[in-house]
Coordinates of C-alpha atoms and ligand atoms in Angstrom, one line a residue:
X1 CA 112.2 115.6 107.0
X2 CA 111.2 112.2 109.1
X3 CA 111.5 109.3 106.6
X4 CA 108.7 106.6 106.6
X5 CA 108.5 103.0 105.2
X6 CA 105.4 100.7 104.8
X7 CA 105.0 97.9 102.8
X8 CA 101.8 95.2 101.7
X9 CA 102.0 91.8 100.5
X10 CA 100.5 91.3 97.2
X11 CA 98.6 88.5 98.4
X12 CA 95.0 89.4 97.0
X13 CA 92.7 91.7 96.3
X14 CA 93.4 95.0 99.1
X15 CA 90.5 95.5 101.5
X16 CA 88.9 98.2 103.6
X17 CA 91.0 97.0 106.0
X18 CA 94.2 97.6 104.5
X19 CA 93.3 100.8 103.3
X20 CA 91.7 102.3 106.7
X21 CA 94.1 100.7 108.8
X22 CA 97.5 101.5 106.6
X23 CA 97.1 102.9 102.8
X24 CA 94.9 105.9 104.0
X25 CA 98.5 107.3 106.2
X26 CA 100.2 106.7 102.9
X27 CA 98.8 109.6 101.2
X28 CA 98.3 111.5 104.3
X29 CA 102.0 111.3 105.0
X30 CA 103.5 112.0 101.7
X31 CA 102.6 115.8 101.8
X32 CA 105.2 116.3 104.7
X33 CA 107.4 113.4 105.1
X34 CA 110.4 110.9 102.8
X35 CA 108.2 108.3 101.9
X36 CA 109.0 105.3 100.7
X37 CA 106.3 102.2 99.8
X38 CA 107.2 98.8 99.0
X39 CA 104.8 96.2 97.3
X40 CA 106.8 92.9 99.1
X41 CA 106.5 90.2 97.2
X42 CA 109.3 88.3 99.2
X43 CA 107.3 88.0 101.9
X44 CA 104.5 86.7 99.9
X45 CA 106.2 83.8 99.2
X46 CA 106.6 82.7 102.9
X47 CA 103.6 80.4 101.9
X48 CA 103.3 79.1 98.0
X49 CA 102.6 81.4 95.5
X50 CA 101.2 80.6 91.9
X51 CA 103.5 83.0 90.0
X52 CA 101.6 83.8 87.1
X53 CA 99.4 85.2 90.1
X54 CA 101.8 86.8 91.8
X55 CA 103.4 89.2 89.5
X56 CA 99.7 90.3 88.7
X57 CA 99.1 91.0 92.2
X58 CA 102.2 92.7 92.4
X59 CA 101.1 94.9 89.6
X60 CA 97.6 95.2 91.3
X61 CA 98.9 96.4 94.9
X62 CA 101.2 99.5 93.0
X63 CA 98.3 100.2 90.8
X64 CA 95.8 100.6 93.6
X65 CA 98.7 102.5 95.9
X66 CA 98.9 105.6 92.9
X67 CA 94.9 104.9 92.3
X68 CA 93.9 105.1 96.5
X69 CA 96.3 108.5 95.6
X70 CA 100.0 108.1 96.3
X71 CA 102.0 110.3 94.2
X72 CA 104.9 109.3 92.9
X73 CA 106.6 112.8 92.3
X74 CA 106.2 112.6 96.2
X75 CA 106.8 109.0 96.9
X76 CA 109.2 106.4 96.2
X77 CA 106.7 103.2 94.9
X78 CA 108.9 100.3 94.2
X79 CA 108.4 96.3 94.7
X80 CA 111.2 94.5 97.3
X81 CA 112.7 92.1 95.0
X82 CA 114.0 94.5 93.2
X83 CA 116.1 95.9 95.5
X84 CA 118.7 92.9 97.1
X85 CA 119.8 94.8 100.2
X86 CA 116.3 93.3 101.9
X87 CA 117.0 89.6 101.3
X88 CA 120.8 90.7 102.5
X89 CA 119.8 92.3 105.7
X90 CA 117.4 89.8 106.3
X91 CA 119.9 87.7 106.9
X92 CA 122.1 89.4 108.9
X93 CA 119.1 90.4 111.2
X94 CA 118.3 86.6 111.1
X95 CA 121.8 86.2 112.9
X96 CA 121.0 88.8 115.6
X97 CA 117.2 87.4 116.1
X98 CA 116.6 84.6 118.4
X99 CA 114.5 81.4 117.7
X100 CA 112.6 82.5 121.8
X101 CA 111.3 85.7 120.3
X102 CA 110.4 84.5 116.7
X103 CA 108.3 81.7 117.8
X104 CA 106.5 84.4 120.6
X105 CA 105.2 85.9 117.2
X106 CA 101.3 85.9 117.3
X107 CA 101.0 85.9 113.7
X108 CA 103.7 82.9 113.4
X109 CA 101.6 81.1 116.4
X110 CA 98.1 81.8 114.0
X111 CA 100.1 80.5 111.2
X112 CA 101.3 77.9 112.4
X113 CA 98.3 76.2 114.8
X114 CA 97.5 73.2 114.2
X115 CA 100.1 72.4 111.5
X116 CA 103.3 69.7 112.1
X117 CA 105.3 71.5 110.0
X118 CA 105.3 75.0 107.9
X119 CA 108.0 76.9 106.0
X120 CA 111.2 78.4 107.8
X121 CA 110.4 81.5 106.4
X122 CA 106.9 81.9 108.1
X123 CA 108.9 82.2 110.9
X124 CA 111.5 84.5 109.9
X125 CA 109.0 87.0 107.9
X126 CA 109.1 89.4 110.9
X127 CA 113.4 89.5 110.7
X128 CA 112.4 90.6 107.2
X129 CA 109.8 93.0 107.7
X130 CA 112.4 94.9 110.2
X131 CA 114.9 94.6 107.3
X132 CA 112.6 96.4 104.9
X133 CA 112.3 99.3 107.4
X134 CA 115.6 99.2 109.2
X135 CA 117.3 99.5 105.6
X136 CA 116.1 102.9 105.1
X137 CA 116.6 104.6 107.9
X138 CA 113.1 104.7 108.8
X139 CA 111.5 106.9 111.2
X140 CA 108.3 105.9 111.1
X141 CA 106.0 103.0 110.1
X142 CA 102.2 103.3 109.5
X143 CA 100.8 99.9 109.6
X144 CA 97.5 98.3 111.1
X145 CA 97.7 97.2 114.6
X146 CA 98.1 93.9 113.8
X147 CA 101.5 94.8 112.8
X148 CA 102.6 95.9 116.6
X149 CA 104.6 93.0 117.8
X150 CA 106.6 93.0 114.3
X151 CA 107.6 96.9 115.2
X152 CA 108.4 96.1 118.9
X153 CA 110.7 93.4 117.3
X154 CA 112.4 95.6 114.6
X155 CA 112.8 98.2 117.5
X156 CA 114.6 95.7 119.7
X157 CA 116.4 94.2 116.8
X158 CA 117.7 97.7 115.8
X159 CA 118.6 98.6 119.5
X160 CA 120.6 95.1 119.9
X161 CA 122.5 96.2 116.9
X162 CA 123.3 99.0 117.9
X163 CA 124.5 97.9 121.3
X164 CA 126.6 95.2 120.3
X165 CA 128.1 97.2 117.3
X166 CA 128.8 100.6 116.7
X167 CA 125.1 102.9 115.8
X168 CA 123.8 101.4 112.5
X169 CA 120.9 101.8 112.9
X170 CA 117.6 104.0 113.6
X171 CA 115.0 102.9 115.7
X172 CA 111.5 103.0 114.4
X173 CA 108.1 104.0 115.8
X174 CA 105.0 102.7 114.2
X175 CA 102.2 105.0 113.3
X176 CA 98.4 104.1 113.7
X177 CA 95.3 105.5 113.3
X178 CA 92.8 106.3 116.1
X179 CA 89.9 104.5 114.2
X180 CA 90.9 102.1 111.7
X181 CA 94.0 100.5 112.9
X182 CA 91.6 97.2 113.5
X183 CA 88.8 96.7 111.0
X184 CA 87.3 93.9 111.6
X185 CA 85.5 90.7 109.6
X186 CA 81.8 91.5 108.4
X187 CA 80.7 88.3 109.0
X188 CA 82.7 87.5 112.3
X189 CA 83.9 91.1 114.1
X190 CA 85.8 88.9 116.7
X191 CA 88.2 88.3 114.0
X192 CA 89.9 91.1 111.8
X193 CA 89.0 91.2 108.0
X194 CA 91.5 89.8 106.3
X195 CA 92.5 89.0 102.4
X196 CA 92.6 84.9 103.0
X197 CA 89.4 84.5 104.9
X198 CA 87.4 81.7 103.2
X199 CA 83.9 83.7 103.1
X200 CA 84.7 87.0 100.5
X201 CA 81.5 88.7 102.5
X202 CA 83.8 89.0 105.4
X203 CA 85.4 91.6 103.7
X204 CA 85.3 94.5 101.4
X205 CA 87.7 95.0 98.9
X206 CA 88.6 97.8 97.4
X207 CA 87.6 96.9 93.8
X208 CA 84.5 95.1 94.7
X209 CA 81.6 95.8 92.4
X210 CA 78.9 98.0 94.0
X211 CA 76.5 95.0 94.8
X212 CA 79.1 93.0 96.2
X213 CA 79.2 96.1 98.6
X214 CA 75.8 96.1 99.0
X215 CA 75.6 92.2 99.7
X216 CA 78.4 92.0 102.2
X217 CA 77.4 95.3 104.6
X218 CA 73.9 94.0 104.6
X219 CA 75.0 91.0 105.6
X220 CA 77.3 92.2 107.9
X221 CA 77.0 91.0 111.5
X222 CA 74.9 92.8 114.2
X223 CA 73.4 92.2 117.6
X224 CA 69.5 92.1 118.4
X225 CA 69.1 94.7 120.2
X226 CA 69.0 97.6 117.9
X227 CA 70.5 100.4 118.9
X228 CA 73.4 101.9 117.0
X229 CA 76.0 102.7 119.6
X230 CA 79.8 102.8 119.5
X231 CA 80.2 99.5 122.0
X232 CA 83.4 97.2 121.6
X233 CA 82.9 94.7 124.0
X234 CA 79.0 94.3 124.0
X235 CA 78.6 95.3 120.2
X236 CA 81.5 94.7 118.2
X237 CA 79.8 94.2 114.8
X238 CA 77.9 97.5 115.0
X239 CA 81.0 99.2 116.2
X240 CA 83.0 98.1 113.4
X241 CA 80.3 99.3 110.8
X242 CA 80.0 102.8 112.7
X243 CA 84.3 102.9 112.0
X244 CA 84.3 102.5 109.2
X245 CA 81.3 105.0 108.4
X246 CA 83.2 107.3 110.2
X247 CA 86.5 107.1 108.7
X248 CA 85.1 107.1 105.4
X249 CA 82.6 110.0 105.8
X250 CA 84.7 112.1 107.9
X251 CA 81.6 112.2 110.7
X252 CA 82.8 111.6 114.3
X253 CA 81.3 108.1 115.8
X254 CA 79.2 110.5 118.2
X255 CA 77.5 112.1 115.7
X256 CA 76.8 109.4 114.2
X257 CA 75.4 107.8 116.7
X258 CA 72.8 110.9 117.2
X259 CA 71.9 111.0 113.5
X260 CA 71.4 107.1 113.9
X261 CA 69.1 107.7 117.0
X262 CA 65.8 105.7 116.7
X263 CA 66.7 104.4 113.3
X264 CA 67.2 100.8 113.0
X265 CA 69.9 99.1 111.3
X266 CA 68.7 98.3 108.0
X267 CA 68.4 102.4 107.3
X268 CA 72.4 102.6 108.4
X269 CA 73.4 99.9 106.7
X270 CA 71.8 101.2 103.5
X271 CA 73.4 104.2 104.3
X272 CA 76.7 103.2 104.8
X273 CA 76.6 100.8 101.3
X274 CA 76.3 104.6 100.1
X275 CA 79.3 105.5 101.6
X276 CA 81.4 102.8 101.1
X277 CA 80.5 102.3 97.5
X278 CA 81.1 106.6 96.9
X279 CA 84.3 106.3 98.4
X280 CA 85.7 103.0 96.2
X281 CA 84.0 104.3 92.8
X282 CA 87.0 106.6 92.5
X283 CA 89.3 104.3 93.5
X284 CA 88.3 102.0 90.7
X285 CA 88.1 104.0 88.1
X286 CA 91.7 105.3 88.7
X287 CA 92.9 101.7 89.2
X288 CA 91.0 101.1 85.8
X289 CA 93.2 103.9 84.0
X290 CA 96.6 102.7 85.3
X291 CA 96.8 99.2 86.2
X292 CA 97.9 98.2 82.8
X293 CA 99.6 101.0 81.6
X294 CA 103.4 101.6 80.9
X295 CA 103.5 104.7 83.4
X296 CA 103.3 102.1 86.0
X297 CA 106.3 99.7 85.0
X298 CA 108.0 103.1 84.7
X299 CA 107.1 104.6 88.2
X300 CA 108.1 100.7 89.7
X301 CA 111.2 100.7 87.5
X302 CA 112.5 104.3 89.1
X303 CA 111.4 103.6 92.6
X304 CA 113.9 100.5 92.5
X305 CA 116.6 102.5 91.3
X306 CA 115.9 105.6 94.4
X307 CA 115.4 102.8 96.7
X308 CA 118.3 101.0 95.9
X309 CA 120.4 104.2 96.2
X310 CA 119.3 104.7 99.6
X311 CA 119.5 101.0 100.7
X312 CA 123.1 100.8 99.1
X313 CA 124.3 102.8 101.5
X314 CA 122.7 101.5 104.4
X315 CA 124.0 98.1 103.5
X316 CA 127.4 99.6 103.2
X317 CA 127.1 100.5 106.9
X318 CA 126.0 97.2 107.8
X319 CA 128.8 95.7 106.5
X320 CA 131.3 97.9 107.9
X321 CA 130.1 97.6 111.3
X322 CA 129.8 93.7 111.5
X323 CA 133.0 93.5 109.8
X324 CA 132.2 91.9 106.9
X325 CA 133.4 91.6 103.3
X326 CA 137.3 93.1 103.2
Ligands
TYM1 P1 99.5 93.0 105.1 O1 99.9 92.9 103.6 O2 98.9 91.9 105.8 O3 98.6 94.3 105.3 C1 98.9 95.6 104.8 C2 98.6 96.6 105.8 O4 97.2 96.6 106.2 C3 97.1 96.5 107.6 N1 95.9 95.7 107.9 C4 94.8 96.1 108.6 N2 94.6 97.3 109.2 C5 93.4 97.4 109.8 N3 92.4 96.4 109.9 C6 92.7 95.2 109.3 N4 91.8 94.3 109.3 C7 93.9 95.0 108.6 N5 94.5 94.0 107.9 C8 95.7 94.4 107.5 C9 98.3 95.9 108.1 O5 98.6 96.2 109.4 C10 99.4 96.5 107.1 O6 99.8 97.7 107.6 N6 103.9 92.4 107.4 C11 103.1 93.3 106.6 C12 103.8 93.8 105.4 C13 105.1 94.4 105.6 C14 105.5 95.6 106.1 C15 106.9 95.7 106.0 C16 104.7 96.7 106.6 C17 106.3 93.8 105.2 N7 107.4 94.6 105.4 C18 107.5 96.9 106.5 C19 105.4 97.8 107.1 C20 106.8 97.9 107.0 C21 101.8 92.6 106.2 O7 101.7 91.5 106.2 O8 100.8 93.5 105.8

């Protein structure tokens, strides 16, 4: 059986974003693969964290993984600082990464614009994110597109490796969905939605009450001309709301455009607040049911513990092959 490893930062509340672009191949993936998902908090603190905040995000990210339907009789749920073999990789894979390639990072360059002078760790979060998957033996790694460049690096990280010492590791290939992989903002779809934007109608997150849903689709950014058609370039705000219709619904973009035909865009945006707000109601209520219950400690608690079996090996591996240790 392939093995697969994906992670999210417990940085705020989980949008439709995460969850058409990543969480939605979670459960989708469990029924036939090793899977293994990691709430990582040590990224999160690559910028300042309150910590009262953190931990309940922390809680909030596993609570929505079981509620958005990962199972953990299938999966291994589990939060990163509580296995040590990540922060240990890390830094090995921080001695094999070069400065050249780090700084190359889009996501460090977005980061870091503007800015004389940001956290080390800002730029060393990708060394660590190809630590998280390298340490299991991953196969494969469903993420957003956002997250391509961080694969490509883990790849060439684990190929390096495995070139300079003996075969430690396996190399990884990301997983992405056809629609979905890039949701973009509501109010700006030249940028994706994301959990820090300023403006909270830019996104919709998954545990948004139903008239916040309402109030941020129908404010959501269109185009004059009316007509709803699948358009990237020309109409990238109508083309984000018809993906995420379609994802949701399970219709194909063309048929929505038919059953759209003629109709202007308040009717599909009222249409689509149905949808959205259908699919999250579930969500919510499962969230509700778990997010402060002891099951949960308990499923985080045993995850660690079949993590850290696996990643215990691994690490012994590691040090073997660079020669540490005696
Ligand atoms: P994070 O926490 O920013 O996002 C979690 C997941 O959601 C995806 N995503 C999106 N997908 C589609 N449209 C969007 N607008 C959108 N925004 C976010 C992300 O691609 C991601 O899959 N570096 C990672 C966390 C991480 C990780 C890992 C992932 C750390 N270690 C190991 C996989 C494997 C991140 O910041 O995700």
């Amino acid at each position: 059986m392939k093995r697969v490893f994906s992670g999210v930062q417990p940085t705020g509340n989980i949008h439709l974003g995460n969850y058409l672009g990543a969480l939605k191949q979670f459960v989708e993936l469990q029924e036939d693969h090793e899977c293994i998902y990691c709430i990582v908090d040590e990224h999160a603190i690559t910028v300042p964290q309150n910590p009262k905040e953190l931990k309940e995000h922390i809680l909030d990210v596993a609570a929505l993984y079981l509620a958005i339907g990962v199972d953990p009789k299938k999966a291994i749920v589990f939060v990163q600082s509580q296995v040590a073999g990540h922060a240990e990789l890390g830094w090995i894979l921080n001695c094999c990464a070069n400065t050249g390639e780090l700084f190359r990072m889009t996501q460090f360059k977005a980061k870091s614009n503007g800015k004389e002078s940001v956290g080390a760790g800002l730029l060393t979060y990708p060394v660590l994110m190809a630590a998280d998957i390298l340490l299991y033996d991953t196969d494969i790694v469903p993420v957003g597109n956002d997250q391509k460049q961080h694969i490509e690096l883990t790849r060439d990280l684990a190929i390096r490796v495995n070139n300079r010492y003996k075969d430690t590791f396996v190399v990884p290939d990301g997983r992405f969905m056809k629609a979905g992989a890039r949701i973009m903002a509501l109010d700006d779809p030249t940028s994706k939605m994301s959990k820090s934007a300023e403006n909270i109608h830019s996104r919709i997150s998954l545990l948004d009450e139903p008239s916040k849903i309402k109030k941020s689709i129908m404010k959501a950014t269109t185009d004059s001309d009316g007509i709803i058609k699948y358009d990237l370039e020309n109409k990238p705000g109508v083309s984000n709301l018809l993906s995420i219709y379609s994802v949701l619904s399970g219709k194909t973009i063309e048929d929505l455009e038919k059953e759209y035909e003629g109709k202007g865009y308040g009717d599909f945006k009222k249409d689509l607040v149905v949808v959205v707000t259908e699919a999250l109601a579930p969500i919510k209520e499962r969230f509700e049911e778990i997010r402060h219950s002891k099951e949960l400690i308990e499923i985080l608690e045993d995850g660690a513990r079949r993590a850290d079996e696996i990643a215990k090996k691994t690490m012994k591996r590691v040090r073997d092959n660079f020669g540490l240790g005696i």
